[in-house]
Coordinates of C-alpha atoms and ligand atoms in Angstrom, one line a residue:
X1 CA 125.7 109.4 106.6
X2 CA 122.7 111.7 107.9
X3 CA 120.0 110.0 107.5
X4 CA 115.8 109.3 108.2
X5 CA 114.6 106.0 107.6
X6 CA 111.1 106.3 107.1
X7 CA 108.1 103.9 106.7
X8 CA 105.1 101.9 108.1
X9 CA 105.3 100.1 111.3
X10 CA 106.5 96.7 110.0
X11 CA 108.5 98.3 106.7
X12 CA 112.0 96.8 108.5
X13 CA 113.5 100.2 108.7
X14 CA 115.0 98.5 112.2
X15 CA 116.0 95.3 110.8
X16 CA 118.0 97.6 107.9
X17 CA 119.2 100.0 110.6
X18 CA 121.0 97.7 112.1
X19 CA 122.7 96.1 109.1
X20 CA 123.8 100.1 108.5
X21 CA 125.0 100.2 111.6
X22 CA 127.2 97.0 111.2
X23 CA 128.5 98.1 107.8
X24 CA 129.0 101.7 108.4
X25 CA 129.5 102.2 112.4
X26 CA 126.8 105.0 112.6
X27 CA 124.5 105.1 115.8
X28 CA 121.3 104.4 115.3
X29 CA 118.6 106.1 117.3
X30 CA 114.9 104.7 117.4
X31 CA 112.5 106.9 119.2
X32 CA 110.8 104.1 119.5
X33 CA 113.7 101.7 121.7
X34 CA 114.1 105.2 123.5
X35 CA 110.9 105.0 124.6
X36 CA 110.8 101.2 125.1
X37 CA 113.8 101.5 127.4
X38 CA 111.9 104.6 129.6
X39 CA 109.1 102.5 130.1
X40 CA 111.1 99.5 130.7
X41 CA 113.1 101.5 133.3
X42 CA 109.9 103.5 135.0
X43 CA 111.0 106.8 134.4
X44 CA 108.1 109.6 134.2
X45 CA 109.2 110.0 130.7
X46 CA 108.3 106.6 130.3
X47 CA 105.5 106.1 132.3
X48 CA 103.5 109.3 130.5
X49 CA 104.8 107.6 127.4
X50 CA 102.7 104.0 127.9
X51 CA 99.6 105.4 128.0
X52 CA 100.0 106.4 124.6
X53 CA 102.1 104.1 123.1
X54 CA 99.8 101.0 124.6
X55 CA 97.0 102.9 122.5
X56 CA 99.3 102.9 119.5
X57 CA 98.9 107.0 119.7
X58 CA 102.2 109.2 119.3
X59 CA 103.6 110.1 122.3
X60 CA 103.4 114.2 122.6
X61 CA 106.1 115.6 120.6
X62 CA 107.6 117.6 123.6
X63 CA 108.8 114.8 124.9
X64 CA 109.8 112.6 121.6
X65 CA 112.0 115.9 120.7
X66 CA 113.3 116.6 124.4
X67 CA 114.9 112.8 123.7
X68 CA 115.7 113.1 120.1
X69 CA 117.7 116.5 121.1
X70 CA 119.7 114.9 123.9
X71 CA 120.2 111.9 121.6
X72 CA 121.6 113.5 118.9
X73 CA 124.3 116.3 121.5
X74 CA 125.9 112.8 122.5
X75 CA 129.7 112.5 121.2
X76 CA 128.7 109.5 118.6
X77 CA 126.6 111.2 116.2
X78 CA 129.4 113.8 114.9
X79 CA 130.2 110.7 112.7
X80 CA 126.5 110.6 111.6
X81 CA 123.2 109.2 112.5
X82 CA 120.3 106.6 111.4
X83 CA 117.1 108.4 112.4
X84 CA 114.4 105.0 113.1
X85 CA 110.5 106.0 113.8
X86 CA 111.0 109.6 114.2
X87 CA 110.1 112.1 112.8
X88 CA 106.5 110.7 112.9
X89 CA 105.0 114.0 111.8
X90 CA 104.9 117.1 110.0
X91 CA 105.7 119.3 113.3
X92 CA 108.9 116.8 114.3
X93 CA 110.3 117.1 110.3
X94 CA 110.8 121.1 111.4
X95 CA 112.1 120.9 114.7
X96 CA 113.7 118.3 113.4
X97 CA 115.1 120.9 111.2
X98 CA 116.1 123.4 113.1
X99 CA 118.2 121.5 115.9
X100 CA 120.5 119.9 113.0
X101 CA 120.5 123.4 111.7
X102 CA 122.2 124.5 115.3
X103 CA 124.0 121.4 115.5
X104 CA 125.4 121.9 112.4
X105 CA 124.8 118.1 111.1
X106 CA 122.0 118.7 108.3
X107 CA 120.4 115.4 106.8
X108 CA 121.8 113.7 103.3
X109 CA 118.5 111.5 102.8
X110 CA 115.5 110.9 103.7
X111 CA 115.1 106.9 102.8
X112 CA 111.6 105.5 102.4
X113 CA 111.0 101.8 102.7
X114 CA 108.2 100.5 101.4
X115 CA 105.8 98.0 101.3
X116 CA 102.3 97.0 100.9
X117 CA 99.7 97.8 103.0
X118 CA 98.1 94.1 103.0
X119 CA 101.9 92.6 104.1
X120 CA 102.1 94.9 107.2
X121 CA 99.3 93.3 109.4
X122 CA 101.1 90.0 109.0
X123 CA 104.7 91.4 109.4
X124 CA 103.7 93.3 113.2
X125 CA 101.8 90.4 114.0
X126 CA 104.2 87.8 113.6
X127 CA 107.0 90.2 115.3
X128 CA 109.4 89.0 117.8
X129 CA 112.4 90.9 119.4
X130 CA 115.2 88.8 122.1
X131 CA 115.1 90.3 125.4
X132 CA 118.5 90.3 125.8
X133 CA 120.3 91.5 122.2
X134 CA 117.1 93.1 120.3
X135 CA 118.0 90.7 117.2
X136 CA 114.2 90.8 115.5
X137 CA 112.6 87.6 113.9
X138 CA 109.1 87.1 112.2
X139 CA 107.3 83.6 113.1
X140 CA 106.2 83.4 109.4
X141 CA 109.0 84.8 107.5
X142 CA 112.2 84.4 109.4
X143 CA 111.2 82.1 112.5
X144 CA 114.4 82.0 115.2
X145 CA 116.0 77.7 114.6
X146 CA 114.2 77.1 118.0
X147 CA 110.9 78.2 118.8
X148 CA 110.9 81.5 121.3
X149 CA 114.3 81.6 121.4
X150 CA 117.3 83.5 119.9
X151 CA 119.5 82.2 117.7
X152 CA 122.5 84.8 118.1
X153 CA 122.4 84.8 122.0
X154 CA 119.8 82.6 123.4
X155 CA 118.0 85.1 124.9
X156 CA 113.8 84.8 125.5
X157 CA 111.8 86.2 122.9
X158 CA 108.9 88.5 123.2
X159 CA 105.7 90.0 121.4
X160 CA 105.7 94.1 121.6
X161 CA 102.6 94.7 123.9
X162 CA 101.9 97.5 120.7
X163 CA 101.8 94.4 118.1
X164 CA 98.9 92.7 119.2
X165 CA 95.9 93.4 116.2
X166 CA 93.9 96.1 117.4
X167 CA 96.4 98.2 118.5
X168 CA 98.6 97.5 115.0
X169 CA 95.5 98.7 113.2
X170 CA 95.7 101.9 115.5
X171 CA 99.1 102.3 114.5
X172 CA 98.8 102.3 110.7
X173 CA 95.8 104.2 110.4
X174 CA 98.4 107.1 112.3
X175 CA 101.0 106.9 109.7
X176 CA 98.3 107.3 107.0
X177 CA 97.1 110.1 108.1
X178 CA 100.8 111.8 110.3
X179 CA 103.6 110.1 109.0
X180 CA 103.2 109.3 105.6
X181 CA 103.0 112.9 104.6
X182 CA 106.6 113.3 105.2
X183 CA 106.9 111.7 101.9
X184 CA 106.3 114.8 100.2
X185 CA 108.0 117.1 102.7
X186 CA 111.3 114.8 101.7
X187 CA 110.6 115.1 97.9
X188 CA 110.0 118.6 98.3
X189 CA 113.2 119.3 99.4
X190 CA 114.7 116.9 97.4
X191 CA 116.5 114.4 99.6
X192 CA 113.4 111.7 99.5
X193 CA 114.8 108.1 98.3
X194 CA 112.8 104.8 97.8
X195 CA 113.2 101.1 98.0
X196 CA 110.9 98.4 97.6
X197 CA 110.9 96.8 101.6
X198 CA 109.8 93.6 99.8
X199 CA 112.3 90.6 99.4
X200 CA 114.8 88.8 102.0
X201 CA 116.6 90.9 104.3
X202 CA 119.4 90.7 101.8
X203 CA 118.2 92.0 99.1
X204 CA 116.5 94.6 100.9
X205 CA 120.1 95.8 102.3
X206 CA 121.7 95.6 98.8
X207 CA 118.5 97.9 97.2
X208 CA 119.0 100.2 100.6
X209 CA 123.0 100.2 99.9
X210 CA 122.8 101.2 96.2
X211 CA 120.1 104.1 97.1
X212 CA 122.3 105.7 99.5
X213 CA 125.7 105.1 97.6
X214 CA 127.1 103.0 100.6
Ligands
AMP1 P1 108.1 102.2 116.9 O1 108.9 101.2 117.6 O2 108.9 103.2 116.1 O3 107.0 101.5 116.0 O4 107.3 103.0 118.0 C1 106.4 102.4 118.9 C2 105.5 103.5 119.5 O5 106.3 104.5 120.2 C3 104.7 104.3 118.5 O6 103.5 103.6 118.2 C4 104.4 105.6 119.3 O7 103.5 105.4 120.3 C5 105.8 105.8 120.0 N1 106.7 106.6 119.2 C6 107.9 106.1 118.6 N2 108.5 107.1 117.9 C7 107.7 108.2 118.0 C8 107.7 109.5 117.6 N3 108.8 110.0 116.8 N4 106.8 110.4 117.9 C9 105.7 110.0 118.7 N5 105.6 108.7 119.2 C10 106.6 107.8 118.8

């Protein structure tokens, strides 16, 4: 499986990553976490990153593809790859492109999740993530058994510093206007598939499952 997950912020394209990745054994790379984990670990890569990300801007696309590049040279992906939050624009779809071309690993799919504009705001602001295993919960829709912890591991969780309202607002007007056009890139070269990111996370999977035949 060679696949991009696309979507808003909030779709669940992480949450469903990872149930790939436990079915199928596929790495999944999130620009995103990448970046997360360079700011968390106060690398220069990371601490350019912030600046942007804390304004719910893209990061510069040098340095998402630099990462993406390195990312996907790594032994693991041979097998095949879940591409989460990236590409994020028209100019990452073609370098996107041309490095599987070289790497000989061209996508299968393109797999867009979607969902309402009017459910996002709530989804990203009720968003919480464990410190210590990433397992993702939603205080309104799938709270953890006890309240700010995990229910897998224990571990605290914590609010995204990029979910808080004005910056989620930020965030979606950007995939309006840069991501979202990757639709039609997709379509056009006729790898785009669709589910409705609506439902439990269930029946999400199973809709995700029977679009990409897994
Ligand atoms: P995410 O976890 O995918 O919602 O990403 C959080 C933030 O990281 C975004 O709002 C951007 O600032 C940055 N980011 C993640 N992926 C990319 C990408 N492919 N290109 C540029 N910026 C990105």
């Amino acid at each position: 499986m060679r696949l991009v997950l696309l979507g808003a912020p909030g779709a669940g394209k992480g949450t469903q990553a990872k149930k790939l990745i436990e079915k199928s054994g596929i790495p999944q790379i999130s620009t995103g976490d990448l970046l997360r984990a360079a700011v968390a670990a106060g690398t220069n890569l990371g601490k350019e990153a912030k600046s942007f990300m804390d304004k719910g801007e893209l990061v510069p696309d040098r340095v998402v593809l630099g990462m993406v590049r390195e990312r996907l040279g790594q032994n693991d992906c041979k097998k095949g790859y879940i591409l989460d939050g990236f590409p994020r624009n028209t100019a990452q779809a073609e370098a996107l492109d041309k490095m599987l071309e070289t790497l000989g690993m061209p996508l299968d799919s393109a797999l867009s999740v979607d969902v309402p504009f009017e459910d996002l705001m709530k989804r990203l602001t009720g968003r919480r993530t464990c410190k210590s295993c990433g397992q993702m919960y939603n205080v309104y829709s799938n709270p953890p058994k006890k309240e700010g912890a995990c229910d897998k591991c224990g571990g605290a969780l914590f609010q995204r510093d990029d979910d808080k309202e004005e910056t989620i607002k930020k965030r979606l007007d950007v995939y309006t206007s840069q991501t979202a056009p990757l639709m039609d890139y997709y379509k056009k070269k006729g790898i785009l598939k669709s589910v409705t990111g609506v439902g439990s996370i269930e029946e999400i999977f199973s809709k995700v499952c029977s679009a990409l035949g897994c």
